[in-house]
Amino acid sequence: VLLIYQSILGHSMENLCFYAIIYQQVKQIEKRDSVFTSKQQIDRLLRPGSSYFNLNPFEVLQIDPEATDDELKKRFRALSILVHPDKNQDNADRAQKAFEAVDKAYKLLLDPEQKKRALDVIHAGKEYVEHNVKEKRKQLKKEGKPTIVEEDDPELFEQAVYKQTMKLFAELEIKRKEREAKDMHERKRAREEEIEVAEKAKRDREWQKNFEETRDGRVDSWRSFQNKGKAKEKKNRSFLKPPKVKMEQRE
């Protein structure tokens, strides 16, 4: 920047304007680079609500969705170095979490299918905003008002797309968690049924085993009972005397 100021001296107004533009660009670069400090990147990746903000892998890596694979690789390397725990030993725990978020986003974008899903969400968000803008214009025209909407400002349009995109990512994540919870419940219920069936089968086997093992004892007990009954009956018969019959006398 000082060199730029030194070069400005002694130049024409046209050159002054030119250097003023360059100075502004330099300041913008300095501002941009200041965001890329280790601490600020860690804070960005772990800010409140990061569990939903970080659902967008392009947002995590701060890279354009249309970036090439080489650009993606370079961006991952640069960002992963910034937030790596070894570089942030004074805040290693948070740095580790930030690094894991960057690594997860990068691996997701390496998967063609996962990357396509992320791009589909981003495109859906943009299409939604564009459709919403058209509907606003129609309504304004119907009311006889100027068809000017706030999204005509490119920055506000991008903000609207960003908000809608994050909303879509969040909705998909909520649905995924609901499906996961439902599947877990179904697996748990199926497992409980398996355990119940297995325990019933075990009880049946134990009962059958016990039944077989005690069969001889039950048979002997029954025979002994029958023999005692027969002996008692025989004994009763031996003591049984016929009744006396009174003879009638004839005259």
CSV table of C-alpha atoms in Angstrom, one decimal:
chain,number,residue,atom,x,y,z
A,1,VAL,CA,0.0,0.0,0.0
A,2,LEU,CA,2.9,2.4,0.8
A,3,LEU,CA,4.4,1.7,-2.5
A,4,ILE,CA,1.1,2.6,-4.2
A,5,TYR,CA,1.0,5.9,-2.3
A,6,GLN,CA,4.6,6.7,-3.3
A,7,SER,CA,3.9,5.9,-7.0
A,8,ILE,CA,0.9,8.3,-6.9
A,9,LEU,CA,3.0,11.4,-6.4
A,10,GLY,CA,3.7,13.3,-9.5
A,11,HIS,CA,1.1,11.5,-11.6
A,12,SER,CA,-1.9,12.9,-13.5
A,13,MET,CA,-5.5,12.9,-12.3
A,14,GLU,CA,-6.2,9.9,-14.5
A,15,ASN,CA,-3.4,8.0,-12.9
A,16,LEU,CA,-4.6,9.1,-9.4
A,17,CYS,CA,-8.0,7.6,-10.1
A,18,PHE,CA,-6.4,4.5,-11.4
A,19,TYR,CA,-4.2,4.1,-8.3
A,20,ALA,CA,-7.2,4.9,-6.1
A,21,ILE,CA,-9.0,1.9,-7.6
A,22,ILE,CA,-6.0,-0.3,-7.0
A,23,TYR,CA,-5.8,0.9,-3.4
A,24,GLN,CA,-9.4,0.0,-2.9
A,25,GLN,CA,-8.8,-3.5,-4.3
A,26,VAL,CA,-5.8,-3.9,-2.1
A,27,LYS,CA,-7.9,-3.0,1.0
A,28,GLN,CA,-10.6,-5.5,-0.1
A,29,ILE,CA,-7.9,-8.2,-0.4
A,30,GLU,CA,-6.6,-7.4,3.0
A,31,LYS,CA,-10.1,-7.5,4.4
A,32,ARG,CA,-10.7,-10.9,2.7
A,33,ASP,CA,-7.4,-12.3,3.9
A,34,SER,CA,-8.1,-11.2,7.5
A,35,VAL,CA,-11.1,-13.5,7.5
A,36,PHE,CA,-8.8,-16.4,6.7
A,37,THR,CA,-7.0,-16.4,10.1
A,38,SER,CA,-6.9,-19.6,12.0
A,39,LYS,CA,-8.9,-18.3,15.0
A,40,GLN,CA,-11.6,-16.7,12.8
A,41,GLN,CA,-12.0,-19.8,10.7
A,42,ILE,CA,-12.3,-21.9,13.8
A,43,ASP,CA,-14.9,-19.5,15.2
A,44,ARG,CA,-16.8,-19.5,11.9
A,45,LEU,CA,-16.9,-23.3,11.7
A,46,LEU,CA,-18.0,-23.7,15.3
A,47,ARG,CA,-20.4,-20.7,15.6
A,48,PRO,CA,-23.8,-21.2,17.1
A,49,GLY,CA,-26.0,-23.2,14.7
A,50,SER,CA,-22.9,-24.6,13.0
A,51,SER,CA,-24.5,-28.1,13.0
A,52,TYR,CA,-26.9,-26.7,10.3
A,53,PHE,CA,-24.7,-24.1,8.7
A,54,ASN,CA,-22.1,-26.8,8.0
A,55,LEU,CA,-24.5,-28.9,6.2
A,56,ASN,CA,-23.6,-27.1,3.0
A,57,PRO,CA,-20.1,-28.4,2.1
A,58,PHE,CA,-19.5,-25.4,-0.2
A,59,GLU,CA,-20.2,-23.0,2.6
A,60,VAL,CA,-17.8,-24.9,4.9
A,61,LEU,CA,-15.0,-24.7,2.4
A,62,GLN,CA,-16.0,-21.2,1.3
A,63,ILE,CA,-15.8,-22.2,-2.4
A,64,ASP,CA,-18.0,-21.7,-5.4
A,65,PRO,CA,-20.3,-24.6,-6.3
A,66,GLU,CA,-18.9,-24.4,-9.8
A,67,ALA,CA,-15.3,-24.7,-8.7
A,68,THR,CA,-13.2,-27.4,-10.4
A,69,ASP,CA,-11.7,-30.4,-8.6
A,70,ASP,CA,-8.3,-28.8,-8.6
A,71,GLU,CA,-9.7,-25.6,-7.0
A,72,LEU,CA,-11.5,-27.7,-4.5
A,73,LYS,CA,-8.3,-29.6,-3.6
A,74,LYS,CA,-6.3,-26.4,-3.2
A,75,ARG,CA,-9.0,-24.8,-1.0
A,76,PHE,CA,-9.2,-27.8,1.2
A,77,ARG,CA,-5.4,-27.9,1.7
A,78,ALA,CA,-5.3,-24.1,2.5
A,79,LEU,CA,-8.2,-24.3,5.0
A,80,SER,CA,-7.2,-27.5,6.6
A,81,ILE,CA,-3.8,-26.1,7.4
A,82,LEU,CA,-5.3,-23.0,9.0
A,83,VAL,CA,-7.5,-25.0,11.4
A,84,HIS,CA,-5.3,-28.0,11.9
A,85,PRO,CA,-4.8,-28.8,15.7
A,86,ASP,CA,-1.0,-28.8,15.2
A,87,LYS,CA,-1.2,-25.1,14.1
A,88,ASN,CA,-3.6,-24.2,17.0
A,89,GLN,CA,-2.1,-26.0,20.0
A,90,ASP,CA,-3.4,-23.3,22.3
A,91,ASN,CA,-7.0,-24.3,21.2
A,92,ALA,CA,-6.5,-27.8,20.0
A,93,ASP,CA,-9.9,-29.2,21.0
A,94,ARG,CA,-11.8,-26.6,19.0
A,95,ALA,CA,-9.3,-26.8,16.2
A,96,GLN,CA,-9.9,-30.5,16.0
A,97,LYS,CA,-13.6,-30.1,15.6
A,98,ALA,CA,-13.2,-27.4,13.0
A,99,PHE,CA,-10.7,-29.6,11.1
A,100,GLU,CA,-13.2,-32.5,11.2
A,101,ALA,CA,-15.9,-30.2,9.7
A,102,VAL,CA,-13.6,-29.2,6.8
A,103,ASP,CA,-12.5,-32.8,6.2
A,104,LYS,CA,-16.1,-34.0,6.2
A,105,ALA,CA,-17.1,-31.4,3.7
A,106,TYR,CA,-14.2,-32.2,1.4
A,107,LYS,CA,-14.8,-35.9,1.5
A,108,LEU,CA,-18.5,-35.3,0.8
A,109,LEU,CA,-17.6,-33.3,-2.3
A,110,LEU,CA,-15.2,-36.0,-3.5
A,111,ASP,CA,-18.2,-38.4,-3.8
A,112,PRO,CA,-19.9,-37.6,-7.1
A,113,GLU,CA,-23.3,-38.7,-5.8
A,114,GLN,CA,-23.1,-36.6,-2.6
A,115,LYS,CA,-21.8,-33.6,-4.5
A,116,LYS,CA,-24.7,-33.8,-7.0
A,117,ARG,CA,-27.2,-33.9,-4.1
A,118,ALA,CA,-25.5,-30.8,-2.6
A,119,LEU,CA,-25.6,-29.0,-5.9
A,120,ASP,CA,-29.3,-30.0,-6.4
A,121,VAL,CA,-30.1,-28.3,-3.1
A,122,ILE,CA,-28.3,-25.1,-4.0
A,123,HIS,CA,-30.0,-25.0,-7.4
A,124,ALA,CA,-33.3,-25.6,-5.8
A,125,GLY,CA,-32.8,-22.7,-3.4
A,126,LYS,CA,-31.9,-20.4,-6.3
A,127,GLU,CA,-34.9,-21.5,-8.4
A,128,TYR,CA,-37.2,-20.9,-5.4
A,129,VAL,CA,-36.0,-17.4,-5.0
A,130,GLU,CA,-36.2,-16.7,-8.7
A,131,HIS,CA,-39.8,-18.0,-8.7
A,132,ASN,CA,-40.6,-15.9,-5.6
A,133,VAL,CA,-39.2,-12.8,-7.4
A,134,LYS,CA,-41.4,-13.5,-10.4
A,135,GLU,CA,-44.5,-13.8,-8.2
A,136,LYS,CA,-43.7,-10.6,-6.5
A,137,ARG,CA,-43.4,-8.8,-9.8
A,138,LYS,CA,-46.7,-10.2,-11.0
A,139,GLN,CA,-48.4,-9.0,-7.9
A,140,LEU,CA,-46.9,-5.5,-8.1
A,141,LYS,CA,-47.9,-5.3,-11.8
A,142,LYS,CA,-51.4,-6.4,-10.9
A,143,GLU,CA,-51.6,-3.7,-8.3
A,144,GLY,CA,-50.3,-1.1,-10.8
A,145,LYS,CA,-47.1,-0.5,-8.9
A,146,PRO,CA,-43.5,-0.4,-10.1
A,147,THR,CA,-42.2,-3.9,-10.5
A,148,ILE,CA,-39.1,-3.3,-8.4
A,149,VAL,CA,-38.2,-5.8,-5.7
A,150,GLU,CA,-35.4,-5.8,-3.2
A,151,GLU,CA,-33.9,-8.9,-4.8
A,152,ASP,CA,-33.0,-6.7,-7.8
A,153,ASP,CA,-30.0,-5.9,-5.7
A,154,PRO,CA,-27.5,-8.7,-6.5
A,155,GLU,CA,-26.3,-8.8,-2.9
A,156,LEU,CA,-29.8,-9.1,-1.5
A,157,PHE,CA,-30.6,-11.7,-4.1
A,158,GLU,CA,-27.5,-13.8,-3.0
A,159,GLN,CA,-28.6,-13.4,0.6
A,160,ALA,CA,-32.0,-14.7,-0.2
A,161,VAL,CA,-30.6,-17.7,-2.1
A,162,TYR,CA,-28.2,-18.3,0.8
A,163,LYS,CA,-31.1,-18.3,3.4
A,164,GLN,CA,-33.3,-20.5,1.3
A,165,THR,CA,-30.5,-22.9,0.6
A,166,MET,CA,-29.6,-23.2,4.3
A,167,LYS,CA,-33.3,-23.8,5.0
A,168,LEU,CA,-33.5,-26.6,2.5
A,169,PHE,CA,-30.3,-28.3,3.9
A,170,ALA,CA,-31.8,-28.0,7.4
A,171,GLU,CA,-35.1,-29.6,6.3
A,172,LEU,CA,-33.3,-32.4,4.6
A,173,GLU,CA,-31.2,-33.0,7.7
A,174,ILE,CA,-34.3,-33.0,9.9
A,175,LYS,CA,-36.0,-35.6,7.7
A,176,ARG,CA,-32.8,-37.7,7.6
A,177,LYS,CA,-32.7,-37.7,11.4
A,178,GLU,CA,-36.4,-38.6,11.6
A,179,ARG,CA,-35.8,-41.5,9.2
A,180,GLU,CA,-32.8,-42.6,11.2
A,181,ALA,CA,-34.8,-42.5,14.4
A,182,LYS,CA,-37.6,-44.5,12.8
A,183,ASP,CA,-35.2,-47.1,11.4
A,184,MET,CA,-33.5,-47.4,14.8
A,185,HIS,CA,-36.9,-47.9,16.5
A,186,GLU,CA,-37.8,-50.6,14.0
A,187,ARG,CA,-34.4,-52.3,14.4
A,188,LYS,CA,-34.8,-52.1,18.2
A,189,ARG,CA,-38.4,-53.6,18.0
A,190,ALA,CA,-37.2,-56.3,15.7
A,191,ARG,CA,-34.3,-57.1,18.0
A,192,GLU,CA,-36.6,-57.3,21.0
A,193,GLU,CA,-38.9,-59.7,19.1
A,194,GLU,CA,-35.9,-61.9,18.2
A,195,ILE,CA,-34.8,-61.9,21.8
A,196,GLU,CA,-38.3,-62.8,23.0
A,197,VAL,CA,-38.6,-65.7,20.4
A,198,ALA,CA,-35.1,-66.9,21.4
A,199,GLU,CA,-36.0,-66.9,25.1
A,200,LYS,CA,-39.3,-68.7,24.5
A,201,ALA,CA,-37.4,-71.3,22.5
A,202,LYS,CA,-34.9,-71.7,25.3
A,203,ARG,CA,-37.7,-72.1,27.9
A,204,ASP,CA,-39.3,-74.7,25.7
A,205,ARG,CA,-36.1,-76.6,25.3
A,206,GLU,CA,-35.4,-76.5,29.1
A,207,TRP,CA,-38.9,-77.7,29.8
A,208,GLN,CA,-38.6,-80.6,27.3
A,209,LYS,CA,-35.2,-81.5,28.7
A,210,ASN,CA,-36.5,-81.5,32.3
A,211,PHE,CA,-39.6,-83.5,31.1
A,212,GLU,CA,-37.4,-86.1,29.6
A,213,GLU,CA,-35.0,-86.3,32.5
A,214,THR,CA,-37.8,-86.8,35.1
A,215,ARG,CA,-39.8,-89.3,33.0
A,216,ASP,CA,-38.4,-92.4,34.7
A,217,GLY,CA,-39.0,-90.9,38.1
A,218,ARG,CA,-42.6,-90.1,37.2
A,219,VAL,CA,-43.1,-93.6,35.8
A,220,ASP,CA,-41.6,-95.3,39.0
A,221,SER,CA,-43.7,-93.1,41.2
A,222,TRP,CA,-46.8,-94.0,39.3
A,223,ARG,CA,-46.0,-97.7,39.5
A,224,SER,CA,-45.3,-97.5,43.1
A,225,PHE,CA,-48.6,-95.7,43.7
A,226,GLN,CA,-50.5,-98.4,41.7
A,227,ASN,CA,-48.7,-101.2,43.6
A,228,LYS,CA,-49.6,-99.7,47.0
A,229,GLY,CA,-53.2,-99.5,45.9
A,230,LYS,CA,-53.3,-103.1,44.9
A,231,ALA,CA,-51.7,-104.3,48.1
A,232,LYS,CA,-54.2,-102.3,50.2
A,233,GLU,CA,-57.1,-103.8,48.2
A,234,LYS,CA,-55.8,-107.3,48.7
A,235,LYS,CA,-55.4,-106.7,52.4
A,236,ASN,CA,-58.9,-105.4,52.7
A,237,ARG,CA,-60.2,-108.5,50.9
A,238,SER,CA,-58.5,-110.9,53.3
A,239,PHE,CA,-60.3,-109.4,56.3
A,240,LEU,CA,-63.6,-109.2,54.7
A,241,LYS,CA,-66.1,-111.8,56.2
A,242,PRO,CA,-69.4,-112.9,54.7
A,243,PRO,CA,-72.5,-111.7,56.5
A,244,LYS,CA,-74.2,-114.2,58.8
A,245,VAL,CA,-77.5,-115.7,57.5
A,246,LYS,CA,-80.2,-116.4,60.0
A,247,MET,CA,-81.8,-119.8,59.3
A,248,GLU,CA,-85.5,-120.1,59.4
A,249,GLN,CA,-87.0,-122.8,61.6
A,250,ARG,CA,-89.8,-125.0,60.2
A,251,GLU,CA,-92.6,-126.2,62.4
